[in-house]
Every structure is written in C-alpha cells, then in structure tokens.
CSV table of C-alpha atoms and ligand atoms in Angstrom, one decimal:
chain,number,residue,atom,x,y,z
A,1,MET,CA,85.2,51.6,102.6
A,2,GLU,CA,86.6,53.1,105.8
A,3,ASN,CA,84.3,53.8,108.8
A,4,PHE,CA,83.0,57.3,109.1
A,5,SER,CA,80.7,59.6,111.0
A,6,PHE,CA,79.7,62.9,109.4
A,7,VAL,CA,77.1,65.6,109.5
A,8,ASN,CA,76.7,68.7,107.3
A,9,PRO,CA,74.2,71.1,108.8
A,10,VAL,CA,74.1,73.8,106.1
A,11,LYS,CA,70.7,74.7,104.8
A,12,ILE,CA,70.8,75.3,101.1
A,13,ILE,CA,68.4,77.8,99.5
A,14,PHE,CA,68.9,77.3,95.8
A,15,GLY,CA,67.6,79.0,92.7
A,16,LYS,CA,66.5,82.2,90.9
A,17,GLY,CA,65.1,85.0,93.1
A,18,THR,CA,65.9,83.2,96.4
A,19,ILE,CA,67.9,86.0,98.1
A,20,GLN,CA,64.7,87.4,99.5
A,21,GLN,CA,64.4,84.3,101.6
A,22,ILE,CA,67.2,85.3,103.9
A,23,LYS,CA,64.7,87.1,106.1
A,24,ASP,CA,63.2,83.8,107.0
A,25,GLU,CA,66.5,82.6,108.3
A,26,ILE,CA,67.7,85.5,110.5
A,27,PRO,CA,65.8,86.3,113.7
A,28,SER,CA,64.0,89.6,113.2
A,29,ASP,CA,65.4,91.3,116.3
A,30,ASN,CA,69.0,90.5,115.4
A,31,LYS,CA,71.5,93.2,114.5
A,32,VAL,CA,73.0,92.1,111.2
A,33,LEU,CA,76.5,92.8,109.7
A,34,ILE,CA,76.8,92.3,106.0
A,35,ILE,CA,80.4,91.5,104.9
A,36,TYR,CA,81.5,91.8,101.3
A,37,GLY,CA,84.4,92.3,99.0
A,38,GLY,CA,85.6,95.0,96.6
A,39,GLY,CA,82.2,96.0,95.3
A,40,SER,CA,81.1,93.5,92.6
A,41,ILE,CA,77.9,93.1,94.5
A,42,ARG,CA,77.1,96.8,94.3
A,43,LYS,CA,77.5,96.6,90.5
A,44,ASN,CA,75.4,93.5,89.8
A,45,GLY,CA,72.4,94.2,92.0
A,46,VAL,CA,73.1,91.6,94.6
A,47,TYR,CA,73.7,94.3,97.3
A,48,ASP,CA,70.3,95.8,96.5
A,49,GLN,CA,68.5,92.5,96.7
A,50,VAL,CA,70.2,91.7,100.1
A,51,MET,CA,69.3,95.1,101.5
A,52,ASN,CA,65.6,94.8,100.3
A,53,ALA,CA,65.4,91.4,101.9
A,54,LEU,CA,66.7,92.8,105.2
A,55,SER,CA,64.5,95.9,105.4
A,56,GLY,CA,63.2,96.2,108.9
A,57,TYR,CA,66.5,94.8,110.4
A,58,GLU,CA,69.2,96.9,112.0
A,59,VAL,CA,71.9,96.4,109.4
A,60,HIS,CA,75.5,97.4,109.4
A,61,GLU,CA,78.0,96.7,106.7
A,62,PHE,CA,81.7,96.1,106.1
A,63,SER,CA,83.2,96.2,102.6
A,64,GLY,CA,86.7,95.6,101.4
A,65,ILE,CA,87.5,91.9,102.1
A,66,GLU,CA,90.3,91.1,99.7
A,67,PRO,CA,90.7,88.0,97.5
A,68,ASN,CA,92.8,85.7,99.7
A,69,PRO,CA,91.4,87.5,102.7
A,70,HIS,CA,93.7,89.2,105.1
A,71,TYR,CA,93.9,88.5,108.8
A,72,GLU,CA,94.6,92.2,109.4
A,73,THR,CA,91.2,93.1,107.7
A,74,CYS,CA,89.3,90.4,109.5
A,75,MET,CA,90.5,91.8,112.9
A,76,LYS,CA,89.1,95.2,111.9
A,77,VAL,CA,85.7,93.5,111.4
A,78,VAL,CA,85.9,91.9,114.9
A,79,ASP,CA,86.2,95.5,116.3
A,80,VAL,CA,83.1,96.6,114.4
A,81,ILE,CA,81.2,93.6,115.8
A,82,LYS,CA,82.1,94.5,119.3
A,83,GLU,CA,81.4,98.2,118.9
A,84,LYS,CA,77.9,97.7,117.3
A,85,GLY,CA,76.8,94.6,119.3
A,86,VAL,CA,76.2,92.5,116.1
A,87,ASP,CA,74.3,89.3,116.5
A,88,TYR,CA,74.3,87.7,113.1
A,89,LEU,CA,76.7,88.0,110.1
A,90,LEU,CA,75.9,87.7,106.4
A,91,ALA,CA,78.7,87.0,104.0
A,92,VAL,CA,77.9,88.1,100.4
A,93,GLY,CA,80.5,87.1,97.8
A,94,GLY,CA,82.9,84.4,96.9
A,95,GLY,CA,85.1,82.1,99.0
A,96,SER,CA,87.2,84.9,100.3
A,97,VAL,CA,84.3,86.8,101.9
A,98,ILE,CA,82.9,83.6,103.3
A,99,ASP,CA,86.3,82.4,104.6
A,100,ALA,CA,86.9,85.8,106.2
A,101,THR,CA,83.5,85.6,107.9
A,102,LYS,CA,84.2,82.2,109.3
A,103,PHE,CA,87.4,83.5,110.9
A,104,ILE,CA,85.7,86.6,112.1
A,105,VAL,CA,82.8,84.8,113.8
A,106,ALA,CA,85.4,82.6,115.6
A,107,ALA,CA,87.8,85.4,116.5
A,108,ALA,CA,85.0,87.6,117.9
A,109,TYR,CA,84.6,85.1,120.8
A,110,PHE,CA,88.2,83.9,121.1
A,111,GLU,CA,89.5,84.8,124.5
A,112,SER,CA,92.4,82.5,125.1
A,113,GLY,CA,95.1,84.6,123.4
A,114,ASP,CA,95.8,85.9,119.9
A,115,PRO,CA,93.2,84.8,117.4
A,116,TRP,CA,96.1,84.1,114.9
A,117,ASP,CA,96.6,81.0,117.1
A,118,ILE,CA,93.4,79.6,115.5
A,119,LEU,CA,95.3,79.4,112.2
A,120,SER,CA,98.9,79.0,113.3
A,121,LYS,CA,98.5,76.6,116.3
A,122,GLY,CA,95.1,75.1,115.7
A,123,ALA,CA,93.8,76.7,118.9
A,124,GLU,CA,90.4,75.4,119.9
A,125,ILE,CA,87.3,77.5,119.1
A,126,LYS,CA,84.7,77.2,121.8
A,127,LYS,CA,82.0,79.6,120.5
A,128,ALA,CA,81.2,81.5,117.3
A,129,LEU,CA,78.6,84.0,116.1
A,130,PRO,CA,76.0,82.6,113.7
A,131,PHE,CA,76.2,83.6,110.0
A,132,GLY,CA,74.7,82.9,106.6
A,133,THR,CA,76.0,83.3,103.1
A,134,VAL,CA,74.9,84.6,99.7
A,135,LEU,CA,77.3,83.0,97.3
A,136,THR,CA,78.3,84.8,94.1
A,137,LEU,CA,81.3,82.7,92.9
A,138,PRO,CA,81.0,78.9,92.7
A,139,ALA,CA,84.5,77.6,93.4
A,140,THR,CA,85.6,76.9,97.0
A,141,GLY,CA,82.6,75.0,98.5
A,142,SER,CA,83.1,77.3,101.5
A,143,GLU,CA,79.3,78.0,101.5
A,144,MET,CA,78.7,74.4,102.5
A,145,ASN,CA,81.8,73.4,104.6
A,146,ASP,CA,83.5,74.3,107.8
A,147,GLY,CA,86.9,75.3,106.5
A,148,SER,CA,88.5,78.7,106.0
A,149,VAL,CA,91.8,79.9,104.6
A,150,ILE,CA,93.3,83.3,105.8
A,151,SER,CA,96.4,85.1,104.7
A,152,ARG,CA,98.6,87.2,107.0
A,153,ILE,CA,100.2,89.7,104.7
A,154,GLY,CA,102.8,91.0,107.2
A,155,ILE,CA,104.5,87.6,107.4
A,156,GLN,CA,103.5,86.1,104.0
A,157,GLU,CA,101.6,83.2,105.5
A,158,LYS,CA,98.4,81.6,104.2
A,159,LEU,CA,96.9,79.1,106.7
A,160,SER,CA,93.7,77.2,107.1
A,161,PHE,CA,91.5,76.2,110.0
A,162,GLY,CA,88.3,74.2,110.4
A,163,SER,CA,85.6,73.8,113.0
A,164,PRO,CA,82.0,72.6,113.1
A,165,LEU,CA,81.2,75.9,114.8
A,166,VAL,CA,81.9,77.8,111.5
A,167,TYR,CA,79.5,76.0,109.2
A,168,PRO,CA,77.1,78.6,107.8
A,169,LYS,CA,73.6,78.4,109.1
A,170,PHE,CA,72.3,78.7,105.6
A,171,SER,CA,73.6,79.5,102.1
A,172,VAL,CA,71.7,81.1,99.3
A,173,LEU,CA,72.8,79.9,95.9
A,174,ASP,CA,71.2,81.9,93.2
A,175,PRO,CA,73.0,81.1,89.9
A,176,THR,CA,72.0,84.4,88.3
A,177,THR,CA,74.3,86.2,90.7
A,178,THR,CA,77.2,84.5,88.8
A,179,TYR,CA,76.4,86.0,85.4
A,180,THR,CA,78.7,88.9,86.0
A,181,LEU,CA,81.8,86.9,86.8
A,182,PRO,CA,84.8,87.9,84.7
A,183,PRO,CA,86.1,85.0,82.6
A,184,ARG,CA,89.2,84.8,84.9
A,185,GLN,CA,87.0,84.0,87.9
A,186,VAL,CA,84.8,81.6,85.9
A,187,GLY,CA,88.0,79.7,84.9
A,188,ASN,CA,89.3,79.8,88.5
A,189,GLY,CA,86.1,78.5,89.9
A,190,VAL,CA,86.0,75.5,87.6
A,191,VAL,CA,89.7,74.7,88.1
A,192,ASP,CA,89.3,74.9,91.9
A,193,THR,CA,86.2,72.7,91.8
A,194,PHE,CA,88.1,70.2,89.6
A,195,VAL,CA,91.0,70.0,92.0
A,196,HIS,CA,88.8,69.7,95.1
A,197,ILE,CA,87.5,66.6,93.5
A,198,THR,CA,90.8,65.1,92.5
A,199,GLU,CA,92.3,65.7,95.9
A,200,GLN,CA,89.7,63.3,97.2
A,201,TYR,CA,89.3,61.0,94.2
A,202,LEU,CA,92.8,60.6,92.9
A,203,THR,CA,94.2,58.8,95.9
A,204,HIS,CA,96.0,55.6,96.5
A,205,TYR,CA,93.5,53.2,98.2
A,206,ASP,CA,93.4,49.5,98.4
A,207,GLY,CA,89.8,49.4,99.5
A,208,ASP,CA,86.7,50.2,97.5
A,209,SER,CA,84.5,53.3,97.8
A,210,MET,CA,82.6,52.9,94.5
A,211,LEU,CA,79.7,55.2,95.4
A,212,GLN,CA,82.0,58.1,96.2
A,213,ASP,CA,84.1,57.5,93.1
A,214,LYS,CA,81.0,57.5,90.8
A,215,MET,CA,79.7,60.6,92.5
A,216,PHE,CA,83.0,62.4,91.9
A,217,GLU,CA,83.2,61.2,88.3
A,218,GLY,CA,79.7,62.6,87.8
A,219,LEU,CA,80.8,65.9,89.3
A,220,LEU,CA,83.9,66.0,87.1
A,221,ARG,CA,82.0,65.2,83.9
A,222,THR,CA,79.5,67.9,84.8
A,223,ILE,CA,82.2,70.6,85.2
A,224,VAL,CA,84.2,69.5,82.2
A,225,GLU,CA,81.1,69.7,80.0
A,226,GLU,CA,79.6,72.9,81.5
A,227,GLY,CA,82.7,74.9,82.4
A,228,PRO,CA,83.6,75.9,78.8
A,229,LYS,CA,79.9,76.8,78.1
A,230,ALA,CA,79.9,79.3,81.0
A,231,LEU,CA,82.7,81.1,79.2
A,232,LYS,CA,80.8,81.1,75.9
A,233,THR,CA,77.3,81.8,77.1
A,234,PRO,CA,77.6,83.6,80.5
A,235,THR,CA,73.9,83.9,81.0
A,236,ASP,CA,72.8,80.3,80.4
A,237,TYR,CA,71.0,79.6,83.7
A,238,ASP,CA,71.2,75.9,83.7
A,239,VAL,CA,75.0,76.0,83.0
A,240,ARG,CA,75.5,78.3,85.9
A,241,ALA,CA,73.2,76.3,88.1
A,242,ASN,CA,75.0,73.0,87.3
A,243,LEU,CA,78.4,74.6,88.0
A,244,MET,CA,77.2,76.2,91.3
A,245,TRP,CA,75.7,73.0,92.6
A,246,ALA,CA,78.7,70.9,91.5
A,247,SER,CA,81.2,73.2,93.3
A,248,SER,CA,79.3,72.9,96.6
A,249,TRP,CA,79.2,69.1,96.3
A,250,ALA,CA,82.9,69.0,95.4
A,251,LEU,CA,83.8,70.1,98.9
A,252,ASN,CA,80.8,69.7,101.2
A,253,GLY,CA,82.4,66.7,102.9
A,254,TRP,CA,80.0,64.0,101.9
A,255,PHE,CA,81.8,62.2,99.1
A,256,GLY,CA,85.2,62.5,100.7
A,257,GLU,CA,84.2,60.2,103.6
A,258,GLY,CA,85.2,56.6,103.6
A,259,ALA,CA,88.5,56.9,101.8
A,260,PRO,CA,91.9,58.7,102.1
A,261,GLN,CA,92.4,62.3,100.8
A,262,ASP,CA,95.4,63.9,99.4
A,263,TRP,CA,95.4,67.8,99.5
A,264,ALA,CA,99.1,68.1,98.6
A,265,THR,CA,98.3,70.3,95.5
A,266,HIS,CA,96.4,72.7,97.8
A,267,MET,CA,99.1,72.9,100.5
A,268,ILE,CA,101.9,73.6,98.0
A,269,GLY,CA,99.6,76.1,96.1
A,270,HIS,CA,98.9,78.1,99.3
A,271,GLU,CA,102.6,78.8,99.6
A,272,LEU,CA,102.7,80.2,96.0
A,273,THR,CA,99.8,82.5,96.8
A,274,ALA,CA,101.4,83.5,100.2
A,275,PHE,CA,104.7,84.5,98.5
A,276,TYR,CA,103.6,85.7,95.1
A,277,GLY,CA,99.9,86.5,95.3
A,278,LEU,CA,98.8,84.1,92.5
A,279,ASP,CA,95.1,83.3,92.4
A,280,HIS,CA,94.3,80.1,94.3
A,281,ALA,CA,93.2,78.3,91.2
A,282,GLN,CA,96.3,79.4,89.2
A,283,THR,CA,98.4,77.6,91.8
A,284,LEU,CA,96.4,74.4,91.5
A,285,ALA,CA,96.5,74.4,87.7
A,286,ILE,CA,100.3,74.5,88.0
A,287,ILE,CA,100.7,71.9,90.6
A,288,LEU,CA,98.1,69.2,90.1
A,289,PRO,CA,99.7,67.9,86.8
A,290,GLY,CA,103.1,67.7,88.6
A,291,VAL,CA,101.6,65.7,91.5
A,292,MET,CA,100.0,63.3,89.0
A,293,ARG,CA,103.3,62.9,87.2
A,294,VAL,CA,105.5,62.4,90.2
A,295,MET,CA,103.0,60.3,92.2
A,296,TRP,CA,101.7,58.3,89.2
A,297,ARG,CA,102.7,54.9,90.5
A,298,SER,CA,100.6,55.0,93.6
A,299,LYS,CA,97.8,56.9,92.0
A,300,PHE,CA,97.7,54.8,88.7
A,301,LYS,CA,94.4,53.1,89.3
A,302,LYS,CA,92.6,56.4,89.8
A,303,ILE,CA,94.5,58.2,87.0
A,304,ARG,CA,93.3,55.5,84.7
A,305,SER,CA,89.7,55.9,85.9
A,306,LEU,CA,89.9,59.7,85.5
A,307,GLY,CA,91.2,59.4,82.0
A,308,TYR,CA,88.6,56.9,81.0
A,309,GLU,CA,85.5,58.1,82.8
A,310,VAL,CA,86.0,61.8,82.4
A,311,PHE,CA,88.1,62.3,79.2
A,312,GLY,CA,87.3,59.1,77.3
A,313,ILE,CA,91.0,58.0,77.2
A,314,TYR,CA,91.7,54.3,76.8
A,315,LYS,CA,95.2,53.1,76.3
A,316,VAL,CA,96.7,49.7,76.8
A,317,ASP,CA,100.0,50.6,78.4
A,318,GLN,CA,100.5,52.5,81.7
A,319,ALA,CA,102.8,55.2,80.4
A,320,SER,CA,100.5,56.4,77.6
A,321,THR,CA,97.5,56.3,80.0
A,322,VAL,CA,99.3,58.6,82.4
A,323,ASP,CA,100.7,60.9,79.7
A,324,GLU,CA,97.3,61.3,77.9
A,325,THR,CA,95.4,61.8,81.1
A,326,ILE,CA,97.8,64.5,82.4
A,327,LYS,CA,97.7,66.1,79.0
A,328,ALA,CA,93.9,66.2,79.0
A,329,VAL,CA,93.8,67.8,82.5
A,330,GLU,CA,96.3,70.5,81.4
A,331,GLU,CA,94.4,71.1,78.2
A,332,PHE,CA,91.1,71.4,80.2
A,333,PHE,CA,92.6,74.0,82.6
A,334,GLU,CA,94.1,76.0,79.7
A,335,SER,CA,90.8,75.9,77.9
A,336,MET,CA,89.3,77.5,81.0
A,337,GLY,CA,91.9,80.3,80.6
A,338,VAL,CA,94.0,79.2,83.5
A,339,LYS,CA,97.7,78.7,82.7
A,340,THR,CA,99.5,75.7,84.0
A,341,HIS,CA,103.2,76.5,84.3
A,342,LEU,CA,105.3,78.6,86.8
A,343,SER,CA,106.8,80.5,83.9
A,344,ASP,CA,103.4,81.6,82.7
A,345,TYR,CA,103.3,83.7,85.9
A,346,GLY,CA,106.9,84.9,85.7
A,347,LEU,CA,108.1,82.4,88.3
A,348,GLY,CA,111.1,80.0,88.3
A,349,ASP,CA,113.9,78.6,90.4
A,350,GLU,CA,113.7,81.3,93.1
A,351,ALA,CA,110.0,80.5,93.8
A,352,ILE,CA,110.8,76.7,93.9
A,353,ASP,CA,113.6,77.3,96.5
A,354,LYS,CA,111.4,79.6,98.6
A,355,VAL,CA,108.5,77.1,98.7
A,356,CYS,CA,110.7,74.1,99.4
A,357,LYS,CA,112.5,76.0,102.2
A,358,ARG,CA,109.2,76.7,103.8
A,359,MET,CA,108.1,73.1,103.5
A,360,GLU,CA,111.3,72.0,105.1
A,361,GLU,CA,110.7,74.4,108.0
A,362,ARG,CA,107.1,73.2,108.4
A,363,GLN,CA,108.3,69.5,108.2
A,364,TRP,CA,105.0,68.6,106.5
A,365,LYS,CA,104.7,65.2,104.8
A,366,LEU,CA,101.9,65.7,102.3
A,367,GLY,CA,99.7,63.4,100.3
A,368,GLU,CA,97.3,60.6,101.2
A,369,SER,CA,100.3,58.4,102.3
A,370,GLY,CA,102.4,61.2,103.8
A,371,ASP,CA,105.2,60.5,101.2
A,372,ILE,CA,105.2,63.9,99.5
A,373,THR,CA,108.3,65.3,101.4
A,374,PRO,CA,110.1,68.5,100.6
A,375,ASP,CA,112.4,66.7,98.1
A,376,VAL,CA,109.3,65.3,96.3
A,377,ILE,CA,107.8,68.8,96.3
A,378,ARG,CA,111.0,70.1,94.6
A,379,GLU,CA,110.6,67.4,92.0
A,380,ILE,CA,107.0,68.4,91.4
A,381,LEU,CA,107.7,72.1,91.1
A,382,THR,CA,110.7,71.6,88.9
A,383,LEU,CA,108.6,69.7,86.4
A,384,ARG,CA,106.2,72.6,86.4
A,385,LYS,CA,108.7,75.3,85.4
B,401,NZQ,O1,85.7,91.5,95.9
B,401,NZQ,P1,84.6,91.6,94.8
B,401,NZQ,O2,84.5,92.9,94.3
B,401,NZQ,O3,83.3,91.0,95.3
B,401,NZQ,O4,85.1,90.7,93.6
B,401,NZQ,C1,85.4,89.3,93.6
B,401,NZQ,C2,86.9,89.1,93.7
B,401,NZQ,O5,87.7,90.1,93.1
B,401,NZQ,C3,85.0,88.7,92.3
B,401,NZQ,N1,83.6,88.3,92.3
B,401,NZQ,C4,83.0,87.4,93.1
B,401,NZQ,N2,81.7,87.2,92.7
B,401,NZQ,C5,81.5,88.0,91.6
B,401,NZQ,C6,82.7,88.7,91.3
B,401,NZQ,N3,82.8,89.5,90.3
B,401,NZQ,C7,81.8,89.7,89.5
B,401,NZQ,N4,80.6,89.0,89.7
B,401,NZQ,C8,80.4,88.2,90.7
B,401,NZQ,N5,79.3,87.5,90.9
B,401,NZQ,O6,85.8,87.6,92.2
B,401,NZQ,C9,87.1,87.9,92.8
B,401,NZQ,C10,87.6,86.6,93.5
B,401,NZQ,O7,86.8,86.4,94.6
B,401,NZQ,P2,87.2,85.3,95.7
B,401,NZQ,O8,86.2,85.2,96.7
B,401,NZQ,O9,88.6,85.7,96.2
B,401,NZQ,O10,87.4,84.0,94.9
B,401,NZQ,P3,87.1,82.5,95.3
B,401,NZQ,O11,85.7,82.2,95.6
B,401,NZQ,O12,87.8,81.7,94.3
B,401,NZQ,O13,87.8,82.3,96.8
B,401,NZQ,C11,89.2,82.1,96.9
B,401,NZQ,C12,89.6,82.0,98.3
B,401,NZQ,O14,89.0,80.8,98.9
B,401,NZQ,C13,90.0,80.0,99.5
B,401,NZQ,C14,91.2,80.3,98.6
B,401,NZQ,O15,92.4,79.9,99.3
B,401,NZQ,C15,91.1,81.8,98.5
B,401,NZQ,O16,91.6,82.4,99.6
B,401,NZQ,N6,89.6,78.6,99.6
B,401,NZQ,C16,88.7,78.2,100.5
B,401,NZQ,C17,88.2,77.0,100.7
B,401,NZQ,C18,87.2,76.6,101.7
B,401,NZQ,N7,86.9,77.5,102.6
B,401,NZQ,O17,86.8,75.5,101.8
B,401,NZQ,C19,88.8,75.8,99.9
B,401,NZQ,C20,89.5,76.3,98.7
B,401,NZQ,O18,90.4,75.3,98.4
B,401,NZQ,C21,90.3,77.5,98.8
B,401,NZQ,O19,91.5,77.3,99.5
B,402,ZN,ZN1,90.7,75.0,96.4
C-alpha cells in the first residue's frame, strides 16, 4: 500500500425526515441562499421541507441550475450573492446543483482574475463561502467530496476542479427524496457509482491494498444487487438507502487512498458531454467497456477479481475471463437502462475525430500509468461504435 494522508470533513446527516436538521447546522443569523435545479424539488415536497426547516432565517433562492451545470449560470449566482450579502449556501438537488454551488462559493471570493481560471488553469482558491447540501440523486458523490465539474457552453468545454475549501460543511441524505427519480436518472446514478469505483479499483498495481479492494467489491456488489430493485420498486426505503450510502462512499476519497487511480473513462466521457450533451453516465457506459478491452493486459488481475467477486465469473483462460467480465458489465449497464454504444446516441466517426482532436490539443496522457494517449483513445472509441 502506498503512503497517504487524508481527511474528509463532511458531516453526514442520514435518514428519513432528516431535512429539518439543517437548522442545527447553519448559524441562525446567516443569510441563506438556496440553490436548486429545474424544479423537481418543488414537485416532490423537498423544497417545502427545506423552507420549513429554515423558517426564521433570511432566505433567498436561485433556481435553474442545469444538468451539467453551466459556468454562465453560476456567474449569475455570484452576482446574487454579492447583491444580497449572502453568508451561507444550501445546494438542494443532484450532483449538478452541488457542483455548481462548489464553483459559486469559490468564485464569489476569487479576486485574482477571471474565475474561469479556476477550471481552465487550476488557479488557486484562497477562500470560499460555507455551504451544505440536501442530496436528491445518489450518483456523483459530490455531497461528500471536494470536486466539481462545470461546463462552459459558449466554448463547449467541460472541466473540473477540486479544493479542500469546497467540501460541504454537511450533507443531508434522506433516501425518501429519491423516490421520485425518473428511471433514466436511477440508471445514470447506478452507472456513475459503478464507474467511480472501477476508476479506483480496476487499476494496474503491483502492491497490495486488500482492504480498499474488499470495500470496493462490497460497494459494487451492493449496487449490482440493489440497482435493478430501485427500478422495479421505487419506494423501497432500504434499497434507496443502500444506493444512496454506496454512491457517497464510492467517491468520498477514503477507499481510493493507498493505490493508483485511473479516471480515463471520466475524462474521455466529459468530452462527449461537452460536444454532444450526453448524460454523464451515458458517456461512462459507452467508454468503460472500451477501456477494459484495450487496457486488459495491465488491468487483468483486477478484471479477473471484478468478474469473480462481483459477477461470479470463473474461467480458466485469460481471454474468456476478460470477454465474460466485459460482457457482464455491459449487460448490467443495459439492465439499468443505460445504452453502451456511440451509435445508440446517434454518434459515430465524427464524434471520435472530434474527441481525439481535443485530446491531442490537451496532450493528456490518461490512465493510472499515463499510457492512454490520443491514439489509444481512438482505439477505445472505435471499439465502442
Ligand atoms: O433539475 P431538477 O429539476 O432538480 O431535475 C434533476 C435533473 O434534471 C433530476 N432530479 C434530481 N433529483 C431528483 C430529480 N428528479 C426527480 N426526483 C429527484 N429526487 O435529475 C436530473 C439530473 O440531475 P443532475 O444533478 O444533473 O445529475 P447527477 O447527480 O448525475 O449529476 C451529474 C453532474 O455531476 C458531475 C457530472 O459531470 C455532471 O455534470 N459529476 C460530479 C462529480 C463530483 N463532483 O465529484 C463526479 C462525477 O463523476 C461527475 O463528473
Ligand atoms: Zn462520474
């Protein structure tokens, strides 16, 4: 196991009826800005619960954060914060609302140039406003990590940043808020969680990090078992609770420590969303099987463990182990309603050229060993037509 030093400061408030506890977390004299998306929280009662919990506070609100949140919209929120003198933000929604809030709290205090530099140049964040979250879509882990992904529509870019200053102070995880998720978002959430785990688990590593591996296998087995149940019985509390807690652990940082991480699937996927607007999880469902196929030699040990521990696959020869495991992953994604080929989304050679050109411009070498070059990306995408 490699050396590491890590802290995750996010307070988790988990369970039924816990939204009311946000009032215990936000100082009573603070001006609060609630940030949310396109209105799902107004339909499912979450908005009312939040407003009740905040009675007595000076509350402002901003709605209209888009899925794959836009930089342009985030900057409008920064203006509202300055105009109203907001002290504390509350993100109510899925990963997009939480990611937008992370960028906003950093941009509000960013004084050394254009806040876009935080994303495009990794400009240092020195200060950020405090914020909490009420999660309504288990998927990204954003409620319990310090990362954020923002899209700039004008230039078709989707970029990420991270800073310990943008950890939420607290996150409320009430699984009943997820009962109203449409099947497409249930599937997206499970696929995203699955791929967060494989980006950290399915890596080439000569050392041993058995505890992390077993934790990840437990998470994978949980979502493979519970994911399909959430589609069949949307109001099964324990199913929703297991999925919600698993998605936070998949990307809260703890199990990723001590071993190398990959993230190639995510980085290629972000370009497909930037150019063509695919849902984040749709891009991952296309690309992960391609990464497994092209990189199978270096990842073989872990592909075999994934097959055996999660899907019960045992084959004597390497080729069938890899084939069967990739097939099981694809079938699982498809069973969650998320299609796994570019052509399923009307994309083909033109998309491959565009993504590869951008990867060449960026000169990124992806993967845990830095060997996923633009040529390898072309091979991966071509396999996924
Ligand atoms: O906008 P509203 O009306 O709220 O509707 C949302 C949205 O249309 C809806 N929804 C959310 N909760 C609901 C609900 N509908 C009914 N009932 C509920 N309880 O779901 C739609 C999608 O929401 P969104 O927040 O976009 O989805 P998700 O949580 O999958 O977030 C995706 C974003 O997170 C980024 C992705 O790149 C993408 O931009 N990621 C963030 C990460 C992080 N910060 O660590 C890591 C991830 O890998 C990912 O990149
Ligand atoms: Zn993801």
